[in-house]
XYZ file of C-alpha atoms in Angstrom:
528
model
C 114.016 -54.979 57.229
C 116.418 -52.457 57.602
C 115.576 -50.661 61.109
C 115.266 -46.498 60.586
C 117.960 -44.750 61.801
C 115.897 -42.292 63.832
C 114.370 -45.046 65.805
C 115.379 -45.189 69.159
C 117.664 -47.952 70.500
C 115.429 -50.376 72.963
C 117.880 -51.124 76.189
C 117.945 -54.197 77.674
C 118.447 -54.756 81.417
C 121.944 -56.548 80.634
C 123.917 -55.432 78.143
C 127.325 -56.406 76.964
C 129.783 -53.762 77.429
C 132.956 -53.521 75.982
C 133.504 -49.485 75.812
C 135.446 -46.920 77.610
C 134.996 -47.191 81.473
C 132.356 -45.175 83.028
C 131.031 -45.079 79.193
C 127.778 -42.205 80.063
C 130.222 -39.964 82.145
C 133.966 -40.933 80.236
C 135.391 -38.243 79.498
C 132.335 -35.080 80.357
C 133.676 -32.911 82.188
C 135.635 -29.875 80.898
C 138.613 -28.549 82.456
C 140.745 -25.771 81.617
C 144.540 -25.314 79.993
C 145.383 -21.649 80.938
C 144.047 -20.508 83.885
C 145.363 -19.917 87.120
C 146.402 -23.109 89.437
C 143.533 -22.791 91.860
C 141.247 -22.639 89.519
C 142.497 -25.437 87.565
C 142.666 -27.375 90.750
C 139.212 -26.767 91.082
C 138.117 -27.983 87.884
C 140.125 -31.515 88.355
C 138.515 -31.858 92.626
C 136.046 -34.505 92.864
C 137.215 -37.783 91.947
C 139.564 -37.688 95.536
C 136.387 -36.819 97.354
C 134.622 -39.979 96.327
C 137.710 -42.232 96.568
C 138.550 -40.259 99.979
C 134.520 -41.983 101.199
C 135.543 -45.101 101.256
C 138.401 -44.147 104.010
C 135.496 -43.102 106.310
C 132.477 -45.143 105.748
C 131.006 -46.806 108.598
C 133.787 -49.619 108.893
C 136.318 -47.455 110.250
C 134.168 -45.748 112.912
C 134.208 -48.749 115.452
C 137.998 -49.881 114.993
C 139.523 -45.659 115.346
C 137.189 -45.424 117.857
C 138.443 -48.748 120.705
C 141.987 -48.665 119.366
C 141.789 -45.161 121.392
C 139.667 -46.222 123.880
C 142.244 -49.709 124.506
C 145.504 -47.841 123.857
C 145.428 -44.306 123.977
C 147.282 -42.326 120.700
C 149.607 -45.622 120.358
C 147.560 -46.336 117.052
C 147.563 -42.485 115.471
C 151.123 -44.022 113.751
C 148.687 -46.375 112.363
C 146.243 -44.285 111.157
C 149.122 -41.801 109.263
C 150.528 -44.783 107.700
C 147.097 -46.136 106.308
C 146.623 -42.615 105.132
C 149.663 -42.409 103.453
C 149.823 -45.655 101.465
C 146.365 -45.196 100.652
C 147.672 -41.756 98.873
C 150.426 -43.824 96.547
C 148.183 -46.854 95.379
C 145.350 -44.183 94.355
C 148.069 -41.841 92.303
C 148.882 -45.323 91.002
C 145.499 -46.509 90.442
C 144.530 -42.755 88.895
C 147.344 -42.464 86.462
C 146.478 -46.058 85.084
C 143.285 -44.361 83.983
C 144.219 -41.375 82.512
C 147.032 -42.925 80.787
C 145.993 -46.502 79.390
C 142.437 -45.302 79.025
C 141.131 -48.204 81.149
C 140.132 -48.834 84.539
C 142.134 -51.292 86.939
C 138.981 -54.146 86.260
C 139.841 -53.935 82.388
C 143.623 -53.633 82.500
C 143.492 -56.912 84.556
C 141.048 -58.296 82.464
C 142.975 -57.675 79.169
C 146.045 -58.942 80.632
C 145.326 -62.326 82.329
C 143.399 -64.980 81.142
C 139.280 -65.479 81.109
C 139.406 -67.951 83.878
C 141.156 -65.718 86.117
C 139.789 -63.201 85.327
C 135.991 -64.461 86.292
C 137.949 -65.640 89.465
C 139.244 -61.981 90.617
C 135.680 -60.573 89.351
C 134.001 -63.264 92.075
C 136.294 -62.099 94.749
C 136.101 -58.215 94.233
C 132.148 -58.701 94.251
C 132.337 -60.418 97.733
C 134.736 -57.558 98.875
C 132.037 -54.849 97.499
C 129.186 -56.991 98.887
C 131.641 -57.020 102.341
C 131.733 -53.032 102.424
C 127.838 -52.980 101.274
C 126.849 -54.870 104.761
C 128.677 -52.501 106.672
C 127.178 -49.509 104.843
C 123.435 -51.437 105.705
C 124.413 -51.727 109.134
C 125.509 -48.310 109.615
C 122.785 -46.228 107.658
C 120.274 -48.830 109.774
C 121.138 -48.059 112.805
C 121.448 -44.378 112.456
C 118.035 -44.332 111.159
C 116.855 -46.350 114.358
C 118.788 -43.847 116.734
C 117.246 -40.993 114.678
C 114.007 -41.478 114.021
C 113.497 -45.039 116.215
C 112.590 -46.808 113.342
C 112.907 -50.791 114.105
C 115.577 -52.074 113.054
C 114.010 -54.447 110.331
C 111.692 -51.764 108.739
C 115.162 -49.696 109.049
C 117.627 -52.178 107.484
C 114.415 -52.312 104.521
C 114.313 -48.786 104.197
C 118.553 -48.468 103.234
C 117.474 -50.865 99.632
C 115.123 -47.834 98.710
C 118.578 -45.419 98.822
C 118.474 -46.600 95.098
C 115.713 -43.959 94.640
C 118.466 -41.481 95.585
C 120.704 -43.107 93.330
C 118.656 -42.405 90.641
C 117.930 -38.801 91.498
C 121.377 -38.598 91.781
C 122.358 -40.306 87.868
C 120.299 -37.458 86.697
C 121.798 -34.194 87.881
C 125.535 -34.574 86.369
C 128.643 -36.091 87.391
C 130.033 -32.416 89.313
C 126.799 -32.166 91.180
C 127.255 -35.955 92.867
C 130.803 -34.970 93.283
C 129.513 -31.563 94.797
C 126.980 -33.617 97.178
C 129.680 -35.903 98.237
C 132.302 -33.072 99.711
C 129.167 -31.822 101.424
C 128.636 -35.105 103.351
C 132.187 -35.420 103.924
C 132.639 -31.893 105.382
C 129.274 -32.727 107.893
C 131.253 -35.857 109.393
C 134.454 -33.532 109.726
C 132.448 -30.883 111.160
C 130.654 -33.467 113.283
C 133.560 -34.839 115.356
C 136.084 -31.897 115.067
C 133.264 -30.042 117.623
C 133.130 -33.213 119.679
C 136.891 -33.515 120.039
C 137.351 -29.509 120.192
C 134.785 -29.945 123.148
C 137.062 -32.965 124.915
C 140.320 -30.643 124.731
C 142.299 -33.411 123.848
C 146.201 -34.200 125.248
C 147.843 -32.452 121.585
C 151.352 -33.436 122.597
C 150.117 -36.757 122.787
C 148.587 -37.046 119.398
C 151.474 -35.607 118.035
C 153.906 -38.481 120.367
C 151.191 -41.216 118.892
C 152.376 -40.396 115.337
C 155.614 -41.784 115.228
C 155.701 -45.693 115.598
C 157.330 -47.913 118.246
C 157.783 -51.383 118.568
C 155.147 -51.309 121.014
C 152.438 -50.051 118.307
C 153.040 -53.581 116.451
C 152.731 -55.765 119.949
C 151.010 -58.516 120.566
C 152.336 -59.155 124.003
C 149.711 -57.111 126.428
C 145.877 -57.276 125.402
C 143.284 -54.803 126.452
C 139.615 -54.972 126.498
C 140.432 -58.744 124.776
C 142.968 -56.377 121.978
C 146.206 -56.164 121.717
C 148.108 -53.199 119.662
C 148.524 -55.590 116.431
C 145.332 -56.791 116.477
C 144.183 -53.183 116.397
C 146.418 -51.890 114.290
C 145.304 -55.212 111.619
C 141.561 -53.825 112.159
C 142.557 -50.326 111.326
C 144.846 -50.882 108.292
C 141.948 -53.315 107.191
C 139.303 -50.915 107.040
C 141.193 -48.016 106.040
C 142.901 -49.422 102.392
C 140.524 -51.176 100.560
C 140.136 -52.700 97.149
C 137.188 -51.009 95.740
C 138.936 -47.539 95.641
C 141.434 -48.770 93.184
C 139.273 -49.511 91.234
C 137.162 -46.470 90.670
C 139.802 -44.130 91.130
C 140.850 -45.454 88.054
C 137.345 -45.162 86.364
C 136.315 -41.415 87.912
C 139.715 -40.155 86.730
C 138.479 -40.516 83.198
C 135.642 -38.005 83.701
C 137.616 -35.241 82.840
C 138.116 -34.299 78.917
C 141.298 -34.667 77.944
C 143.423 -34.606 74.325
C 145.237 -37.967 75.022
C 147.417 -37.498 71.450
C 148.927 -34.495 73.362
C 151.599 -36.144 76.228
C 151.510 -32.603 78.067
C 147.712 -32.196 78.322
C 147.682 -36.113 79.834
C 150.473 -35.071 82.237
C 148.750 -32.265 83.349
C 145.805 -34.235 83.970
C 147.630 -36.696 86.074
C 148.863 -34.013 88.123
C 146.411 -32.510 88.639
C 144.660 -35.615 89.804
C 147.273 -36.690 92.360
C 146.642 -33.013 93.907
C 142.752 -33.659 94.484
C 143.695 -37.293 95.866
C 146.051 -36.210 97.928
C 144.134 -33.184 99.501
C 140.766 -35.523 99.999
C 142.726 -38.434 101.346
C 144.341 -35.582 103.801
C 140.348 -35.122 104.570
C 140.160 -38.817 105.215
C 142.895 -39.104 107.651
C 141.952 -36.283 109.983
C 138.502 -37.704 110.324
C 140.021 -41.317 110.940
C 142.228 -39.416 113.665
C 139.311 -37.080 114.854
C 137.645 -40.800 115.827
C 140.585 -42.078 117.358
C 141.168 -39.168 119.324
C 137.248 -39.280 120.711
C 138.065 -42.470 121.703
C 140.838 -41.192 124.057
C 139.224 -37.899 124.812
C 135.898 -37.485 124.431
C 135.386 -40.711 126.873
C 136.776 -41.516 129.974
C 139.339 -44.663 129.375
C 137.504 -47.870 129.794
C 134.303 -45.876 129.720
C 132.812 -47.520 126.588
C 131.847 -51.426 127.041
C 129.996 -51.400 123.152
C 132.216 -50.361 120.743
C 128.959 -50.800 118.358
C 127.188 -47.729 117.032
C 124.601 -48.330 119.282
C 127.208 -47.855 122.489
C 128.869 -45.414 121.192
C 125.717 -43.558 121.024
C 124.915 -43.864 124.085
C 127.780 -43.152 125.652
C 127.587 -39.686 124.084
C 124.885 -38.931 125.879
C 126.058 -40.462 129.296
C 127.550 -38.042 131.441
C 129.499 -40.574 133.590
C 130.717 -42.267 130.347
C 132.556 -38.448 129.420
C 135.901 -36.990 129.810
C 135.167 -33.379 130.947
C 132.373 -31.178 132.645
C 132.265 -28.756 129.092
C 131.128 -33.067 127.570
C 129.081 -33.419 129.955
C 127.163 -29.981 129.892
C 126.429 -30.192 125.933
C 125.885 -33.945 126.149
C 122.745 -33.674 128.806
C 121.381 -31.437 125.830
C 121.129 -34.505 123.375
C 122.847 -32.865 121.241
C 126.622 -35.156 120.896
C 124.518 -38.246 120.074
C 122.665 -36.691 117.671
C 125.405 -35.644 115.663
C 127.084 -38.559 115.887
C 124.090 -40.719 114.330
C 123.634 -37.666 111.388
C 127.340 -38.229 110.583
C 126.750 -41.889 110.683
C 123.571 -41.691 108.155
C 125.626 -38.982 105.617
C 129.158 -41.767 105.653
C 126.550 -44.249 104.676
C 124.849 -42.187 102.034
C 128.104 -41.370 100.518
C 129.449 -44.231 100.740
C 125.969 -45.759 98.687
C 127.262 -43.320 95.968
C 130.595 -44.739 95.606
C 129.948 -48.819 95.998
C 127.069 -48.285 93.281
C 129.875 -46.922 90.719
C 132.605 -49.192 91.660
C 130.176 -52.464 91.134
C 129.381 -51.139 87.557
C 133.267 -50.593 86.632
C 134.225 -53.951 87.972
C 131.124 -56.068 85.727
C 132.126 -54.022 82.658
C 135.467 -54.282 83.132
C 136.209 -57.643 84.185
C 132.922 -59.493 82.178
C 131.553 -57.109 79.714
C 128.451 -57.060 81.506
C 126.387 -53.730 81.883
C 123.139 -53.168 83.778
C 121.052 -49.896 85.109
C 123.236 -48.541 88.057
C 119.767 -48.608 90.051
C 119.373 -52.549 89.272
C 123.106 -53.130 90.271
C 122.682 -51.612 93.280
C 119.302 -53.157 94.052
C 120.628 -56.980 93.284
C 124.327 -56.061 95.624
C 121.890 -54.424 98.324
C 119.536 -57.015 98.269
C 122.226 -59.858 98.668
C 124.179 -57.733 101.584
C 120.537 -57.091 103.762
C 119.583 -61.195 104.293
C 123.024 -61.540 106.605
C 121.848 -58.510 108.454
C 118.163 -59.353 108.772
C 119.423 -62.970 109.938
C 121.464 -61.242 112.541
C 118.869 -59.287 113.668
C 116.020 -61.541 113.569
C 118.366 -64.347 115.462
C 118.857 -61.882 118.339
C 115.755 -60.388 118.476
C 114.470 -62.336 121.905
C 117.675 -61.483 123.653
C 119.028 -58.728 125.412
C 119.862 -55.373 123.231
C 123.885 -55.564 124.284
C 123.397 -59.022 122.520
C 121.791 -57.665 119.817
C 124.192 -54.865 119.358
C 127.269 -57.253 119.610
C 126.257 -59.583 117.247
C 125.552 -56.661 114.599
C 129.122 -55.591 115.079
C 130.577 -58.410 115.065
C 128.872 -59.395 111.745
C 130.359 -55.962 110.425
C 133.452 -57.026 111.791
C 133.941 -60.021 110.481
C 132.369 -59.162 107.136
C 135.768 -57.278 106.651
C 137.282 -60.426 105.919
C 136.644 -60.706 102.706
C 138.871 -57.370 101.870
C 142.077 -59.384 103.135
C 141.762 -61.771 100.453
C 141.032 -59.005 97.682
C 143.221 -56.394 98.490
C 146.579 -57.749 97.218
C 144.723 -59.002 93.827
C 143.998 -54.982 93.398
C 147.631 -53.949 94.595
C 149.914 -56.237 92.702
C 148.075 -56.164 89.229
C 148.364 -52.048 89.639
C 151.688 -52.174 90.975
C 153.056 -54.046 88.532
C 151.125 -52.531 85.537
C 152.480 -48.733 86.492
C 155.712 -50.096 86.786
C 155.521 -51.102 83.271
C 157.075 -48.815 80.527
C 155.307 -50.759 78.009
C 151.426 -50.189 79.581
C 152.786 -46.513 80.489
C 155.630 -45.471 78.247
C 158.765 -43.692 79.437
C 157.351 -40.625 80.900
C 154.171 -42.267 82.647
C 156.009 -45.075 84.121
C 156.587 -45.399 88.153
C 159.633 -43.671 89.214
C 162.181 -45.454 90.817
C 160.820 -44.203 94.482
C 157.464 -44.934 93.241
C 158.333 -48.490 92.887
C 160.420 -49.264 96.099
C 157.632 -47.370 97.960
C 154.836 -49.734 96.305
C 156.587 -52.738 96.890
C 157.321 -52.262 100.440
C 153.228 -51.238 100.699
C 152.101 -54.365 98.318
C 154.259 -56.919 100.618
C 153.813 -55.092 104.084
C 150.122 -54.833 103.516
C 149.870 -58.285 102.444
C 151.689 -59.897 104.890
C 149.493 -58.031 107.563
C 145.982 -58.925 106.095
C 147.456 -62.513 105.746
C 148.997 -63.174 109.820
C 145.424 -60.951 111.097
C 143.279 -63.772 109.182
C 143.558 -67.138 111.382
C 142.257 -63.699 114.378
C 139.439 -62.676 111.892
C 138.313 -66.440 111.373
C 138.313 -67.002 114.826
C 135.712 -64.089 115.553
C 133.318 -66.084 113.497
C 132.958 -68.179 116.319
C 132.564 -65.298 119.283
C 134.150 -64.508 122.378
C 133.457 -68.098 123.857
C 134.973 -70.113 121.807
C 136.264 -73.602 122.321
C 139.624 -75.052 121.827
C 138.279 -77.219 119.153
C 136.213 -74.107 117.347
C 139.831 -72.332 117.290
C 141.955 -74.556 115.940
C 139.402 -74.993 113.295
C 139.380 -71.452 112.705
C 142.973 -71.736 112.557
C 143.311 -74.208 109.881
C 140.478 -72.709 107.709
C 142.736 -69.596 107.756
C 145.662 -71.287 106.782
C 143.748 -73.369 104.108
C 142.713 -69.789 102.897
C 146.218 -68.066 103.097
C 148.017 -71.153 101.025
C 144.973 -70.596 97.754
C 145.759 -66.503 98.646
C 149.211 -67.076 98.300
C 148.397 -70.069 95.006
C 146.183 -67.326 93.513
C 148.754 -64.421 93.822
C 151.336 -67.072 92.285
C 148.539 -66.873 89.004
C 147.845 -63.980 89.087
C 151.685 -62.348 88.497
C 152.684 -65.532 86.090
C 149.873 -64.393 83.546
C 150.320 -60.676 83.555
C 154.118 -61.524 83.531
C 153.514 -63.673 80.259
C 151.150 -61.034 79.043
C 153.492 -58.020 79.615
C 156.685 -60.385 76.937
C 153.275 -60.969 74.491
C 153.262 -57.567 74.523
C 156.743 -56.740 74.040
C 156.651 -58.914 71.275
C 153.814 -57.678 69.650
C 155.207 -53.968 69.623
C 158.099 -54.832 68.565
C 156.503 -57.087 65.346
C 154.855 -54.478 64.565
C 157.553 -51.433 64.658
C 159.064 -53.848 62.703
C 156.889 -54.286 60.192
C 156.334 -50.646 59.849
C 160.100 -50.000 59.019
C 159.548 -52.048 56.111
C-alpha cells in the first residue's frame, strides 16, 4: 500500500546520504546584494570564526606556551607563518564550496576511487578522533581546576557536552556562530590582560617575527627542545586537516544564486574576508600564549608545560615575571582565567569537531547519523585512552600524572602528520583545476606557487618531525633499542605516507582527463 503523503517520514539512526553538504543548514542563511560593505561583511562572518577554533583549541596552548618559555620570541616567525598558510588553504578550501557545491570529503570522494576513498575517510577519522582527545583532556582538566571535580568523574562529564550540542542544533546556524565569537573573544580577552599585566619586551616580539636560520635549528636543545622540534610542534597543532574540511561545508550556509557568476564571486569574497579577519583572531591568541611564555613567567620558571603546571604557576609568585604578576596572581585570579579560557577553547572546539565528523561520513561514505550520536560514538572512542592514562597513573605522584596526560595529548597529534597532506594536495590540486572551477574561479598563478611551496614545505616538516613524535611514545627514558624502533616505525610510516600520496594524485590525475573527456563528448554532442 501506497504510504499517505502527509505521513511523516520515520528516521533511522543511519541513513544514507548523498545530498548537498551540511544538507539541514546548506544554503539558510540570507545575505544581502546592495547594502553597504560592512554590513555585507557582517552577514557573510561566521564560518572564519568556527574554522579560526580549531587554531586555538587546547593543542596549541602547551606547544606556544614552552616554545617561549625554551626560546624566547625565536618561534613568533613560526607562529605568523602557521597563521598565514592556514589563511590560503582555507580561501582554497572555502571557494571549493561555494563554487563546486561540495565539500573537500565529497570532491575527493567523487574523484578517486571507492577504495581510496574508505582509506582517506579511516585516516581523517583518526585525525578528528586525535583533536577529540585533546579537546577531553583540556575541558577535563579545566573542570578539575575549576570546580575540583576528579579527574575521572571530569573526563565523564565532557561525553554529556552532547546535551549542549543538541541545545545548540536547535537555535539556528547564526546563533552557534554567534556563541562561538563569544568564546573566542573570552580566550582573547583572557590572555591579552595576562600579557598586558607582564609588560612584555615589544621590540622583541616584533625582532621574533622575522625568521633566521636559527628558528629552524636543531643544533642547541633546551629544556630537552630544540628550535625545530618546537617549531614541528607548533606548525603541527596550528594547520590541521579538519578545518579544510568544514570550511568547505560552513561556506555553503549562505544562500546564494549559483546560475549568476557575480553573486558566487561575491560570495567567495566575501568569505575570504571573514577567514582572513578570524584567522587574524587566531594568530594573536597563538602569539598572546607564546608571549606569556616569555613574559608572564620568569625563563625556566615553568617545569610542567601541562595545563595543570601552567596553572599553577599562575598562581605562584616566584614562578612570575613582575611584582604588578605577582600582586593580581596572590588574588587567584590569573589561574582562574586561565582554566575558564581553557573550558570555553574546549567547548568551541566540541562545536566544530561535531560538524566536521558529519561532513567527512557524508561526504566520503554516504553515511548520515544524528550529530548528537556522532559525537557520542567519536567522544566515547577518544575518553578510554584518557581514562587509561589516568587510571594507570593514578598511584603515582601528580607531576607523573600530569606528564603522562600531556604527553598522551602530545603524541595524539601524530595522527594529523599523516592526514594533513591527504587534505592539502586533493584541495590544492582541485582549485588549481579550470575544469572543477572554470576560468574565473580557478587559482591564480600566485595562488598556485604559494600552495605548492605550503603543500611540500608542510609536508616535508610533518614527515622529518615523525621518527621525534614516535619516539615520545616511549618517554623521556628511553632505550637505545626503544629508539631505533621508534625510528624505523616512522620510516615504515613515512614510505606508505609517501605510497599513499603517490595514489592519491595518480587517481584524481586520471579523474581530472575522464573529465576532460567527458565535457568535451558532451559539448560535442550538443553542437550536433
Amino acid at each position: 500500500m501506497k504510504q499517505d503523503e502527509t505521513t511523516p517520514r520515520k528516521h533511522k539512526l543511519i541513513e544514507y546520504a548523498n545530498g548537498p553538504s551540511l544538507e539541514e543548514i546548506n544554503g539558510t542563511v540570507e545575505v544581502p546584494k546592495d547594502k553597504g560593505f560592512m554590513k555585507t561583511l557582517f552577514m557573510y562572518s561566521g564560518p572564519g570564526a568556527l574554522v579560526a577554533v580549531g587554531y586555538m583549541d587546547p593543542g596549541n596552548w602547551s606547544t606556544s606556551i614552552t616554545g617561549g618559555q625554551n626560546f624566547q620570541y625565536l618561534l613568533m616567525s613560526v607562529i605568523l607563518m602557521s597563521s598565514l598558510i592556514a589563511m590560503l588553504l582555507q580561501y582554497m578550501a572555502a571557494k571549493l564550496g561555494i563554487v563546486s557545491q561540495m565539500d573537500l570529503a565529497q570532491a575527493i570522494r567523487a574523484r578517486t576511487s571507492k577504495a581510496l576513498g574508505i582509506v582517506l575517510w579511516i585516516l581523517t577519522e583518526l585525525a578528528i578522533m586525535a583533536t577529540d582527545i585533546a579537546e577531553v583532556i583540556g575541558a577535563a582538566i579545566a573542570l578539575y581546576l575549576l570546580f575540583h571535580i576528579p579527574l575521572v568523574i571530569a573526563v565523564f562529564i565532557t561525553v554529556f557536552d552532547v546535551l549542549l550540542l543538541l541545545l545548540l542544533t536547535k537555535v539556528g546556524f547564526r546563533k552557534i556562530e554567534a556563541i562561538v565569537v563569544c568564546l573566542i573573544l573570552v580566550i582573547f580577552l583572557v590572555f591579552v590582560y595576562q600579557v598586558a599585566l607582564s609588560d612584555p619586551d615589544w621590540a622583541g616580539v616584533v625582532k621574533g617575527l622575522l625568521p633566521t636560520t636559527a628558528t629552524f635549528s636543531s643544533a642547541h636543545k633546551i629544556g630537552g627542545q630544540t628550535p625545530l622540534t618546537g617549531a614541528l610542534g607548533i606548525i603541527g597543532a596550528t594547520v590541521m586537516p579538519h578545518n579544510l574540511y568544514l570550511h568547505s561545508a560552513i561556506s555553503q550556509t549562505r544562500k546564494i544564486d549559483h546560475n549568476d557568476e557575480e553573486d558566487v564571486a561575491r560570495t567567495v569574497r566575501f568569505s575570504a574576508w571573514d577567514s582572513n579577519i578570524q584567522l587574524t583572531m587566531a594568530f594573536f591568541v597563538n602569539a598572546l600564549l607564546l608571549v606569556m611564555g616569555v613574559a608572564v613567567f620568569k625563563t625556566g620558571a615553568v617545569k610542567d608545560p601541562s595545563f595543570f603546571g601552567l596553572f599553577q604557576a599562575l598562581s605562584d609568585t616566584s614562578t612570575l615575571s613582575n611584582g604588578v604578576l605577582i600582586t593580581v596572581a596572590r588574588s587567584g585570579i590569573l589561574s582562574v582565567l586561565f582554566a575558564v579560557a581553557l573550558l570555553a577553547s574546549g567547548q568551541n572546539s566540541t562545536i566544530t569537531g561535531t560538524l566536521t565528523g558529519q561532513v567527512i561520513m557524508e561526504g566520503f561514505v554516504h553515511m548520515r547519523m544524528p550529530l548528537w550520536l556522532r559525537r557520542l560514538v567519536t567522544r566515547l572512542i577518544s575518553v578510554i585512552p584518557v581514562l587509561i592514562c589516568v587510571m594507570m597513573t593514578s598511584g603515582k605522584s601528580a607531576l607523573a600524572e600530569h606528564t603522562a596526560l600531556n604527553t598522551l595529548m602530545n603524541n595524539s597529534q601524530v595522527f594529523l602528520a599523516f592526514a594533513l597532506p591527504f587534505s592539502m594536495l586533493p584541495l590544492l590540486m582541485m582549485t588549481n583545476s579550470a575544469v572543477e572551477m572554470g576560468q574565473r574561479f580557478k587559482n591564480s598563478l600566485w595562488v598556485k606557487v604559494l600552495g605548492w611551496l605550503s603543500v611540500i614545505g608542510l609536508t616535508y616538516l610533518n614527515l622529518i618531525g615523525l621518527p621525534g613524535q614516535i619516539e615520545g611514545f616511549f618517554g623521556d627514558g628511553a632505550t637505545k633499542g626503544e629508539l631505533l624502533l621508534a625510528d624505523n616505525i616512522a620510516y615504515i610510516l613515512i614510505v606508505a605516507v609517501l605510497a599513499l600520496l603517490a595514489w592519491t594524485i595518480v587517481d584524481l590525475y586520471r579523474s581530472n582527463k575522464k573529465y576532460v573527456t567527458k565535457l568535451a563528448t558532451n559539448a560535442g554532442q550538443d553542437e550536433e
